[in-house]
XYZ file of C-alpha atoms in Angstrom:
764
model
C 92.742 67.300 56.164
C 91.307 69.726 59.193
C 87.791 67.166 59.818
C 89.531 64.787 61.214
C 89.283 62.852 64.013
C 91.604 64.034 67.336
C 93.124 61.367 68.312
C 95.677 63.224 71.153
C 93.078 66.080 72.903
C 90.714 65.660 75.203
C 92.181 62.503 76.136
C 92.881 62.826 79.906
C 96.885 61.872 79.872
C 98.906 61.716 83.478
C 101.205 63.828 84.243
C 104.140 62.448 83.644
C 106.048 63.812 86.617
C 103.106 62.293 89.004
C 105.139 59.265 89.886
C 108.125 61.241 91.333
C 105.552 63.490 92.638
C 104.162 61.238 94.845
C 107.576 58.803 95.481
C 109.062 62.333 96.968
C 111.662 61.503 94.496
C 111.725 65.120 92.420
C 114.192 67.048 92.003
C 113.809 70.313 93.748
C 115.804 73.308 94.383
C 116.382 72.429 97.490
C 117.275 69.244 96.714
C 120.865 71.393 94.731
C 123.806 70.555 95.922
C 127.151 71.849 94.591
C 130.913 71.313 96.289
C 132.186 74.119 98.445
C 127.530 75.905 98.759
C 127.231 79.152 100.793
C 123.825 79.342 102.245
C 122.521 83.377 103.079
C 120.584 84.913 105.265
C 119.159 88.187 104.729
C 117.999 91.308 107.996
C 114.917 92.514 107.301
C 113.715 95.483 108.350
C 111.133 95.249 110.672
C 108.909 97.568 111.274
C 106.463 98.972 109.146
C 108.288 102.437 107.701
C 111.315 103.996 108.768
C 115.004 106.376 108.072
C 118.222 103.745 108.221
C 120.361 106.230 109.147
C 123.774 103.420 109.842
C 124.112 99.563 108.655
C 126.969 97.818 111.204
C 128.158 94.376 109.443
C 131.446 93.891 111.062
C 130.826 91.217 114.081
C 128.847 90.009 110.733
C 131.261 89.755 108.623
C 133.877 88.254 110.998
C 131.971 85.617 112.258
C 132.624 81.655 112.252
C 131.520 80.808 108.640
C 130.336 83.530 106.926
C 131.966 83.701 103.530
C 130.793 87.599 101.984
C 128.306 90.488 103.757
C 125.750 92.801 101.516
C 124.381 96.891 101.744
C 122.898 98.966 99.575
C 126.535 99.646 98.342
C 127.019 96.254 96.524
C 124.652 96.681 94.798
C 125.726 97.678 90.756
C 121.376 98.699 90.167
C 119.706 99.377 93.186
C 115.858 100.001 91.823
C 114.483 97.399 89.711
C 110.263 96.568 89.320
C 107.564 94.875 86.976
C 106.296 98.416 86.248
C 107.475 101.149 87.809
C 111.617 101.382 89.054
C 110.517 101.106 93.046
C 112.044 98.558 94.642
C 115.600 97.880 95.511
C 117.680 94.835 96.789
C 118.694 95.929 99.260
C 117.431 99.495 100.991
C 120.368 101.966 101.879
C 117.656 104.780 102.723
C 114.659 104.571 103.794
C 112.199 101.022 104.873
C 108.506 100.589 103.341
C 107.433 97.807 106.117
C 108.850 95.165 107.653
C 109.773 92.795 104.470
C 112.113 95.237 102.816
C 115.618 94.313 103.072
C 118.662 95.787 104.005
C 121.562 93.493 104.194
C 122.465 89.766 103.200
C 125.346 87.771 103.498
C 126.276 83.871 103.120
C 128.200 81.218 105.191
C 129.159 77.725 105.419
C 126.089 76.275 106.909
C 122.461 77.598 107.283
C 122.971 77.679 111.431
C 126.109 79.890 110.640
C 124.262 82.162 108.257
C 121.174 82.839 110.549
C 123.047 83.793 114.223
C 125.624 86.250 111.584
C 122.326 87.763 110.377
C 121.755 88.508 114.108
C 124.817 90.665 114.696
C 124.172 92.890 111.678
C 123.468 95.982 114.005
C 121.039 99.173 112.222
C 119.857 102.206 113.500
C 116.081 103.561 112.523
C 114.094 106.880 113.125
C 111.082 104.918 113.148
C 108.761 106.907 110.747
C 104.819 106.571 111.247
C 102.967 104.340 109.040
C 100.164 104.669 106.048
C 97.507 101.117 107.596
C 95.491 101.754 105.177
C 94.423 102.940 101.562
C 92.210 104.908 102.363
C 94.698 106.584 104.927
C 96.939 106.771 102.761
C 94.640 109.649 100.297
C 94.498 111.709 103.120
C 95.712 115.577 102.653
C 98.654 115.129 104.725
C 98.941 111.710 105.069
C 102.334 109.944 104.898
C 104.204 109.371 101.607
C 105.812 105.679 101.033
C 107.520 106.933 98.107
C 108.482 110.610 98.265
C 109.493 110.499 94.785
C 106.266 109.861 93.611
C 105.099 112.169 91.428
C 101.000 111.862 92.585
C 101.677 110.591 96.237
C 99.961 107.989 97.285
C 97.993 107.440 94.862
C 100.586 104.480 92.862
C 97.382 104.429 89.254
C 93.676 105.172 88.959
C 92.282 104.161 85.423
C 88.663 104.143 85.122
C 86.463 101.966 82.359
C 83.964 103.711 80.751
C 81.372 102.937 78.334
C 78.197 104.185 77.460
C 76.801 106.910 79.682
C 76.693 105.522 83.516
C 74.349 108.525 84.237
C 72.083 108.299 81.730
C 71.792 105.315 83.199
C 70.790 105.519 85.719
C 68.197 108.008 84.353
C 66.379 105.035 82.625
C 66.641 102.506 85.202
C 63.712 101.692 88.450
C 65.226 100.894 90.254
C 68.917 102.030 92.141
C 70.538 99.238 94.202
C 74.303 99.989 96.037
C 76.640 97.996 98.762
C 79.877 98.474 99.797
C 82.731 95.143 99.176
C 85.027 94.737 100.831
C 88.000 91.554 100.494
C 91.019 90.783 102.602
C 95.043 90.593 100.987
C 95.073 86.598 101.139
C 98.390 85.110 101.362
C 99.557 81.655 97.779
C 100.831 79.372 99.956
C 102.339 77.565 98.272
C 104.323 74.468 99.793
C 107.268 75.859 98.633
C 108.632 78.372 99.609
C 110.187 79.933 97.737
C 114.892 79.833 97.315
C 116.787 79.745 94.636
C 121.085 79.283 94.054
C 122.900 80.397 91.806
C 126.541 79.986 90.168
C 129.135 81.070 88.165
C 131.089 79.532 85.942
C 134.853 80.036 84.629
C 133.538 81.935 82.284
C 131.864 83.859 84.397
C 128.502 83.028 83.651
C 125.553 83.291 85.746
C 123.202 80.188 86.819
C 120.659 80.942 88.796
C 118.012 78.324 89.839
C 114.719 79.753 90.394
C 110.859 78.593 90.309
C 109.695 80.942 89.320
C 107.048 81.906 86.951
C 108.427 84.000 85.144
C 111.159 82.197 83.807
C 112.658 85.953 81.411
C 111.862 88.498 83.753
C 113.441 87.716 86.846
C 116.666 87.492 84.107
C 116.446 90.559 82.661
C 115.153 91.922 85.946
C 118.970 90.454 86.999
C 121.347 91.135 84.253
C 120.063 94.923 85.586
C 120.590 95.019 89.582
C 123.522 93.063 88.141
C 124.205 95.563 85.212
C 125.250 92.573 83.148
C 124.517 91.626 79.575
C 121.362 89.127 79.236
C 124.054 86.429 78.260
C 125.673 85.785 81.069
C 122.673 85.161 82.956
C 120.461 81.960 82.342
C 117.673 81.053 84.384
C 116.638 77.935 84.856
C 113.583 76.728 86.560
C 113.188 73.581 87.601
C 110.034 71.784 89.355
C 108.058 73.652 91.172
C 106.101 72.516 94.804
C 103.214 76.203 93.780
C 102.971 79.514 92.263
C 100.182 81.201 91.656
C 100.851 84.650 90.836
C 103.929 84.579 93.775
C 106.292 83.772 91.896
C 106.905 86.240 89.276
C 108.847 89.321 90.808
C 112.469 88.808 91.714
C 112.499 87.939 95.516
C 116.231 86.082 96.842
C 118.020 85.386 93.403
C 119.796 88.831 93.473
C 121.137 87.861 96.935
C 121.880 84.446 96.228
C 123.238 85.774 92.928
C 125.545 89.328 94.425
C 127.660 86.785 97.266
C 127.737 83.961 94.252
C 129.586 86.668 92.228
C 131.466 88.218 94.680
C 132.075 84.866 96.072
C 132.981 82.744 93.240
C 130.674 79.429 95.328
C 127.359 77.807 95.122
C 125.584 80.117 96.612
C 121.439 79.071 98.267
C 118.718 81.675 99.734
C 115.298 80.043 101.083
C 112.012 81.748 102.922
C 110.959 80.329 105.920
C 107.465 80.258 106.470
C 107.127 83.037 108.752
C 109.448 85.159 105.629
C 106.228 83.329 103.033
C 103.654 86.130 105.491
C 105.847 89.199 106.550
C 108.087 89.050 103.144
C 106.645 87.811 99.823
C 103.463 89.047 97.847
C 99.555 88.725 98.780
C 96.423 89.317 97.436
C 95.045 92.758 97.465
C 92.671 93.930 98.990
C 89.380 95.786 97.181
C 87.088 98.411 98.436
C 83.756 98.385 96.304
C 81.501 100.911 96.116
C 78.705 99.395 94.019
C 75.736 101.074 91.934
C 73.134 98.999 89.825
C 70.323 101.001 87.572
C 67.850 97.785 86.467
C 63.935 98.413 85.186
C 61.427 96.611 87.368
C 62.035 93.656 84.665
C 65.354 93.782 86.126
C 67.463 94.051 82.332
C 70.217 95.764 83.788
C 70.916 99.652 82.972
C 74.071 101.060 84.519
C 76.977 100.224 86.686
C 78.915 102.393 88.185
C 81.857 100.482 90.480
C 83.782 101.930 92.335
C 87.272 99.786 93.533
C 89.980 101.277 96.214
C 93.322 99.090 96.316
C 96.040 98.337 98.638
C 99.022 97.490 97.147
C 101.914 97.198 100.227
C 105.137 99.143 100.465
C 105.554 98.908 95.935
C 103.669 99.060 92.520
C 104.132 95.417 91.783
C 102.455 94.278 89.435
C 99.073 96.031 91.297
C 98.289 98.252 88.456
C 97.409 95.273 86.076
C 95.396 94.079 89.074
C 93.203 97.543 89.265
C 92.828 97.561 85.679
C 91.206 93.685 84.940
C 89.698 94.376 87.872
C 87.769 96.801 86.972
C 87.344 95.402 83.384
C 85.906 92.419 85.061
C 83.195 94.154 87.842
C 80.870 94.459 85.541
C 80.519 90.288 84.848
C 79.236 88.233 83.084
C 75.750 90.262 81.320
C 74.900 92.703 78.411
C 75.242 96.690 79.759
C 75.035 99.033 78.242
C 76.232 101.764 80.382
C 79.614 100.997 82.891
C 82.266 103.026 83.828
C 84.540 101.398 86.885
C 86.729 103.320 88.164
C 89.677 101.864 90.406
C 92.863 103.342 92.618
C 95.527 101.431 93.456
C 97.907 103.205 96.819
C 100.791 103.247 98.498
C 100.537 102.055 102.593
C 103.517 100.232 104.287
C 100.784 97.695 105.087
C 104.090 94.371 103.540
C 103.983 94.447 99.689
C 101.035 92.804 97.049
C 101.653 91.465 93.642
C 100.068 89.386 91.733
C 98.021 85.938 92.779
C 95.595 83.681 91.213
C 92.541 85.774 89.658
C 94.726 88.802 89.779
C 91.770 91.284 90.323
C 88.868 89.460 89.060
C 88.295 88.117 91.957
C 88.035 90.184 94.148
C 85.274 92.168 91.662
C 83.355 89.122 91.158
C 82.616 88.683 94.704
C 81.208 92.538 94.447
C 79.787 91.750 91.254
C 78.137 88.272 92.763
C 76.721 89.161 95.732
C 75.143 92.005 94.759
C 72.848 90.492 92.243
C 71.896 88.880 94.697
C 70.853 91.558 96.586
C 69.114 93.000 92.930
C 67.363 90.168 92.957
C 65.464 90.064 96.447
C 64.884 94.034 96.078
C 63.407 93.126 92.998
C 61.625 90.119 93.539
C 63.652 88.188 90.230
C 65.301 84.772 92.233
C 68.919 85.336 91.859
C 69.522 82.574 88.894
C 66.344 84.117 86.285
C 68.050 87.368 86.609
C 71.450 86.172 85.937
C 70.426 84.697 82.430
C 68.135 88.114 82.081
C 71.408 89.403 81.915
C 73.886 86.595 80.333
C 76.238 87.362 77.871
C 76.077 85.273 74.639
C 78.528 84.911 71.662
C 78.652 88.070 70.380
C 77.408 90.045 72.602
C 80.380 93.257 74.004
C 82.627 92.550 76.223
C 83.037 96.202 78.706
C 85.512 96.327 76.394
C 83.577 96.878 73.476
C 85.119 93.515 72.273
C 83.043 91.084 70.589
C 82.789 88.334 72.824
C 83.756 85.543 69.636
C 83.072 82.736 72.457
C 80.389 82.411 75.457
C 79.167 78.906 77.047
C 77.674 80.663 80.528
C 74.377 79.904 79.104
C 74.980 75.843 79.907
C 77.182 76.958 82.204
C 73.780 77.707 84.471
C 72.261 75.145 83.453
C 74.610 73.114 84.434
C 75.237 73.888 87.375
C 71.671 74.333 88.200
C 70.901 70.594 86.852
C 73.368 69.117 88.808
C 73.114 70.725 92.073
C 69.027 70.783 92.106
C 69.104 74.551 91.875
C 65.327 74.674 92.398
C 64.514 71.447 94.784
C 66.268 73.246 97.156
C 65.397 76.536 97.161
C 62.899 75.337 98.907
C 65.773 74.569 101.860
C 64.627 74.838 105.589
C 64.308 78.247 106.110
C 63.787 77.797 110.282
C 64.827 76.429 113.639
C 68.060 76.428 114.778
C 70.403 74.837 111.390
C 69.624 76.359 108.075
C 69.958 75.121 104.764
C 70.748 78.154 101.933
C 71.530 78.373 98.366
C 73.597 80.680 96.843
C 75.122 80.886 92.725
C 78.063 83.274 91.338
C 78.718 83.539 87.552
C 82.027 84.880 86.159
C 83.746 86.402 83.077
C 87.467 86.434 83.065
C 89.592 87.223 80.287
C 91.832 85.328 78.432
C 95.715 86.834 77.662
C 96.775 89.792 76.516
C 95.323 93.328 78.640
C 95.891 95.286 75.328
C 97.861 94.596 74.474
C 99.465 90.919 72.493
C 101.835 88.481 74.515
C 103.862 86.836 72.048
C 104.290 82.664 72.460
C 107.188 80.802 70.194
C 108.969 77.525 69.615
C 110.758 75.525 68.466
C 109.652 71.812 66.735
C 111.750 69.125 65.737
C 111.697 66.502 63.708
C 113.492 63.403 64.714
C 115.345 61.234 62.030
C 112.824 57.984 64.478
C 110.064 60.117 63.585
C 109.370 61.348 67.404
C 109.267 65.050 67.794
C 111.090 67.298 69.919
C 109.531 71.053 71.288
C 111.369 73.671 73.181
C 109.722 76.606 74.479
C 109.520 78.758 76.688
C 106.795 78.267 78.781
C 107.533 76.722 82.335
C 105.179 74.225 83.820
C 104.131 75.437 87.971
C 102.205 72.969 88.936
C 99.424 73.040 85.922
C 99.478 70.856 84.054
C 101.561 73.002 81.168
C 103.723 69.874 79.886
C 100.690 67.349 79.837
C 98.744 69.689 77.837
C 101.862 72.013 75.409
C 102.849 67.916 74.791
C 99.221 67.087 73.396
C 98.904 70.657 71.153
C 102.237 68.909 70.150
C 101.330 65.785 69.466
C 97.508 67.159 67.941
C 98.977 69.391 65.274
C 101.416 66.438 63.519
C 99.533 63.816 64.500
C 101.746 61.439 65.576
C 101.830 59.312 69.772
C 101.160 61.625 72.206
C 103.897 59.639 73.660
C 106.036 60.489 70.943
C 106.477 64.173 72.011
C 109.209 65.182 74.696
C 109.527 68.867 75.293
C 112.121 71.159 76.083
C 111.450 73.812 78.636
C 112.567 76.283 81.194
C 116.177 77.883 80.590
C 116.143 80.934 78.630
C 119.492 79.469 77.413
C 117.898 77.458 74.843
C 114.742 78.170 74.413
C 113.137 80.826 72.869
C 111.377 83.947 74.840
C 108.302 83.599 76.750
C 106.763 86.553 79.206
C 105.301 83.793 81.415
C 102.838 80.994 83.111
C 101.015 84.546 84.214
C 96.707 85.387 82.888
C 95.724 81.650 82.091
C 98.036 82.489 78.418
C 99.427 78.753 78.519
C 97.351 76.792 76.855
C 96.354 79.408 74.516
C 98.699 80.765 73.874
C 101.732 79.054 74.226
C 99.143 76.139 72.264
C 99.043 78.513 69.552
C 102.786 78.906 69.269
C 102.827 75.105 69.539
C 101.039 74.873 66.958
C 102.733 77.157 64.622
C 105.770 75.367 65.385
C 104.768 71.743 64.292
C 102.831 72.518 61.288
C 105.884 74.467 60.021
C 107.503 71.075 60.506
C 104.718 68.925 58.921
C 104.967 71.109 56.188
C 108.243 70.661 55.460
C 107.846 67.201 56.209
C 105.555 66.008 53.851
C 106.904 68.217 51.609
C 110.026 65.567 51.216
C 106.931 62.777 51.774
C 105.309 64.590 48.466
C 108.353 63.778 46.192
C 108.099 59.464 47.639
C 103.866 59.404 46.992
C 103.923 61.637 44.165
C 101.295 63.393 45.510
C 100.707 67.742 46.513
C 101.838 67.805 50.076
C 99.189 69.567 50.396
C 96.817 66.113 49.578
C 98.508 64.301 52.160
C 98.574 64.299 56.327
C 99.706 61.942 59.299
C 99.009 59.149 61.631
C 99.859 56.304 63.424
C 102.932 56.487 62.289
C 103.034 56.877 58.487
C 101.836 60.150 56.041
C 99.285 58.869 53.864
C 98.164 60.035 50.445
C 93.640 61.627 51.898
C 92.266 60.473 48.881
C 93.572 56.832 48.445
C 94.860 56.372 51.933
C 96.441 52.395 50.871
C 99.392 55.093 49.302
C 100.970 55.729 52.365
C 105.050 55.483 53.399
C 106.508 55.413 57.595
C 106.647 58.706 59.045
C 110.266 57.270 60.517
C 111.466 56.144 56.744
C 109.936 59.524 55.192
C 111.988 61.219 58.581
C 115.020 59.413 57.559
C 116.111 59.909 54.237
C 115.440 63.603 54.926
C 118.690 64.066 57.341
C 120.194 61.583 55.098
C 119.716 64.072 52.879
C 121.731 67.055 54.691
C 117.585 68.025 55.506
C 116.848 68.886 59.103
C 113.484 68.726 60.181
C 113.471 72.123 62.147
C 110.947 74.632 62.656
C 109.766 77.605 63.985
C 106.873 78.802 65.348
C 105.518 82.829 66.660
C 102.021 83.318 67.755
C 101.616 87.066 68.125
C 97.598 89.227 67.615
C 98.221 91.859 65.963
C 94.573 93.699 66.709
C 95.095 93.694 70.713
C 95.148 97.230 72.083
C 92.725 99.384 74.269
C 91.855 103.273 74.614
C 93.867 104.423 78.262
C 91.701 106.871 78.566
C 88.261 104.777 78.613
C 90.269 101.208 78.833
C 88.011 100.366 75.043
C 89.296 98.112 72.321
C 90.852 95.081 71.757
C 91.111 94.445 75.414
C 91.581 90.283 75.448
C 92.464 87.501 73.075
C 88.959 85.752 74.062
C 86.767 85.102 77.607
C 86.808 82.165 79.515
C 83.082 81.856 81.247
C 81.770 80.235 84.219
C 78.750 79.427 86.734
C 79.050 77.943 90.529
C 76.411 77.099 93.000
C 76.337 76.279 97.209
C 74.059 75.066 99.546
C 75.202 75.240 103.231
C 73.929 74.594 106.355
C 74.186 77.331 109.134
C 73.866 76.864 112.617
C 72.464 79.638 113.557
C 73.916 79.870 117.186
C 77.649 79.064 116.667
C 77.438 81.012 113.365
C 78.767 77.964 112.144
C 78.292 76.635 109.023
C 79.620 73.621 106.481
C 79.205 73.754 102.582
C 77.132 71.126 101.908
C 77.660 70.900 98.016
C 79.554 73.071 96.084
C 79.305 72.592 92.141
C 81.828 74.928 89.691
C 80.239 74.218 85.571
C 82.864 76.411 83.463
C 83.776 76.811 79.839
C 87.089 76.259 79.252
C 87.162 75.930 75.401
C 88.361 73.240 74.565
C 89.382 70.643 77.283
C 92.633 69.318 75.861
C 93.079 66.955 79.011
C 89.933 66.807 80.769
C 91.348 64.639 83.796
C 94.023 68.725 84.247
C 90.642 70.354 83.671
C 89.163 69.506 86.153
C 92.179 69.560 88.889
C 92.294 72.745 87.463
C 88.453 73.460 88.673
C 89.330 71.106 92.000
C 91.797 73.270 93.390
C 91.169 77.135 92.246
C 87.944 76.077 94.082
C 89.270 75.643 97.189
C 91.147 78.953 97.075
C 88.897 80.684 96.576
C 87.591 78.702 99.268
C 89.219 79.818 101.658
C 89.749 83.194 100.895
C 86.050 83.462 101.050
C 85.646 81.212 104.368
C 88.764 82.224 106.518
C 91.749 83.285 105.536
C 92.864 86.643 106.934
C 96.036 87.744 106.738
C 95.784 90.435 110.674
C 97.739 93.300 110.875
C 98.534 95.638 113.537
C 100.758 98.867 113.009
C 101.751 97.117 109.319
C 102.530 94.069 110.565
C 101.584 90.778 109.800
C 100.099 88.702 112.926
C 99.803 86.042 112.314
C 102.930 84.268 110.153
C 102.093 80.405 110.140
C 99.433 77.775 109.315
C 98.591 77.634 112.859
C 97.160 81.409 112.721
C 96.993 81.359 109.033
C 94.031 78.857 108.943
C 93.561 77.245 104.894
C 90.618 74.595 104.343
C 92.003 71.314 104.513
C 90.399 68.307 102.635
C 87.549 67.658 106.390
C 86.626 71.414 106.285
C 85.774 71.593 102.075
C 82.543 70.709 100.931
C 80.818 67.657 101.118
C 80.313 66.830 97.192
C 82.028 69.039 94.794
C 81.319 68.209 91.467
C 83.676 69.853 88.862
C 81.371 69.794 84.870
C 82.854 71.187 81.469
C 81.712 72.724 78.931
C 83.400 73.226 75.163
C 82.357 76.048 74.007
C 84.855 76.663 70.653
C 86.785 79.805 70.196
C 88.102 80.770 67.421
C 91.449 82.325 68.444
C 92.412 79.308 69.989
C 94.510 76.635 69.424
C 91.781 73.588 68.002
C 89.355 75.711 70.040
C 91.315 76.085 73.269
C 90.522 79.144 75.540
C 91.989 77.654 79.860
C 90.871 77.277 83.525
C 93.497 77.767 85.508
C 92.819 81.622 86.844
C 88.878 81.859 86.791
C 88.251 78.685 88.966
C 89.140 81.052 91.883
C 86.293 83.581 91.640
C 82.656 82.501 91.689
C 83.189 80.392 94.475
C 84.056 83.102 97.627
C 80.309 84.530 96.472
C 78.507 80.965 95.252
C 78.955 80.511 99.672
C 78.041 83.764 100.910
C 74.896 83.799 98.540
C 74.205 80.350 100.283
C 74.803 81.832 103.129
C 72.997 84.935 103.129
C 70.397 82.962 101.950
C 70.307 80.404 104.935
C 69.995 83.513 107.705
C 68.554 85.783 106.017
C 70.741 88.518 106.727
C 73.597 90.622 104.217
C 77.346 89.630 104.020
C 79.087 92.181 102.375
C 82.681 91.720 103.642
C 84.904 88.845 103.903
C 85.747 85.620 104.703
C 82.737 85.109 105.860
C 83.598 83.217 109.701
C 81.411 82.519 112.138
C 81.753 85.755 113.820
C 80.583 87.774 110.919
C 78.236 84.892 110.144
C 76.417 86.504 113.655
C 77.257 89.941 113.248
C 75.497 90.325 110.384
C 72.442 88.107 112.362
C 72.878 90.300 115.750
C 74.190 88.510 117.900
C 77.809 89.933 118.690
C 78.771 93.301 118.708
C 78.865 94.445 115.479
C 75.959 95.931 112.694
C 73.862 93.822 111.194
C 72.900 93.980 108.141
C 69.702 92.580 107.969
C 67.465 92.262 104.967
C 65.221 94.728 103.862
């Protein structure tokens, strides 16, 4: 039964919401309309650090159309946070970044709400702002949170394996360098938006586009002082998330207004607010030290990562820890120390972004590998091959790697781009060509503790299957892949599976669509639920077919005896007879890994469910007079375990690579004195189709993962990580100089070559 050919997995079923999306018929939160709807506006600090001396909202309360005005005194429990409860729904005593909310109101129209918000008067005493992590650590620096016991240090931690000093002593060469990455905006097409309404029984329903509806529910219940049963959160069709829709942003304000007015209320962010209010990717400063032998064996690595967390912790501790664990890269290294320090500053608000810390440290690692290769005179791909992880090797947390397709990704990427041929590219003249590569390791779910996944499965009287899960689709194709897993497990056509999700009132709890856990962990929950209901179905069929349940299987709408396939019954007949007999074919499935756990002192243990690997290669042409360049080709080969839906996997690789391409080449949030200067897409440059590589090739490697459902790992997050270092390595190869800070703008290229003011980084 377990060796039967796959019938649903490995096929590129299109997303069922695709036609609606293209036709503009999808129902987003923006499209929700209710009679008597009120429209919200938020009064924000507009300054990075200040004490609030007073808030006067009296004029706003009397303005035309205004139904409700809120200040800090109106919030039942005015504190929340993912790890540390350091955030306020509405600030009452102090603001810590320019996007902090001080007051909110709702009115009969957007225009009336925005006009009234301008009437709120707030008196401030401006305080010195902490505008960088280095400044945050200086003795005597202003404290962003006076009550935090460790000052501006939010969290510190270390990954320790082996003895780095011993490893450095055994090395023939020590290579050290500093790397810097910058904040990156999620740039979702759909800004943050929410609708809240209260039914006659006082039950609150909140419509969101969140990745984590159950977290939103829990935070709302806390700040509103309501039981969870009184708070329903519905995650609707999403216009993008990428990690940016984890925590409550507007939901608490809309809910408070709805509870106060007993009318439906909607709040939304402008694009400017998306840049000044919502979370961004953490900026990292990374000091990287490696010890290697003459033959290129890495003996020791010591990495120090300093993170700008902004005004609040949010997911910063996890970003720092995951970044530290991934910093040594996909290489076997006996001695590792990777330290991280997350700091408070008044620079906006950093949080979860696709790649979650590993994006930044992968850039440092892969730039550093090129430095080592050059110093040793070893070809960059060869250096990586000599140190590459394989199945059975320990990860940097000490747990064994249970599947690894890294070597195959290197082979496929090198072949596809013609690595050896482009290595003989043009090295003189004004326009020069270069090649670059980057490899990667990225974890799937876990993080030292299991993230459970549950599902309900029901076989209907017509032999179709309904699956209910708490996992939501925020654009990554979750609904399709979970249906494919369910169809494969039961043995029915993909079209006969219906998925229900996103509503906390009916779905089993789920931590959310985060951490590349959906296909692997969520898929296990669905697979187990369907396996249980299949057992019940086969038990019913066993009597009719006069066979043991374990001798039966399902295919093409029929239950049959495996050893005698001609003995069979229609699946619908078995299901109908079960319901006629009063037996409901319903089951639940729960996946909860029991072997997860790490020692927090050194981050050693079973940290993650499994690991994915990748190699990306780039070819560029650089104009050495202007610093402008074109990425001629980009090849991305990713080990994803079983590719449930190859078309969807390729889409995830392409989408992630485009985000990494922007980080590496053009995207930078310009800050001055704790304020964001570029607040729209005219000045914040995300890549367009014209900017992307001339040729982009996605390659799938399937190193099946024994812990995953049908060998599945994941792909959504890791695809972003190798792109920036691959492109920057190619630029450095072309110009013969080093670029260690992101993004690699034309100005940065010229600076590296010593053609504009700034420190040149010529190769020694």
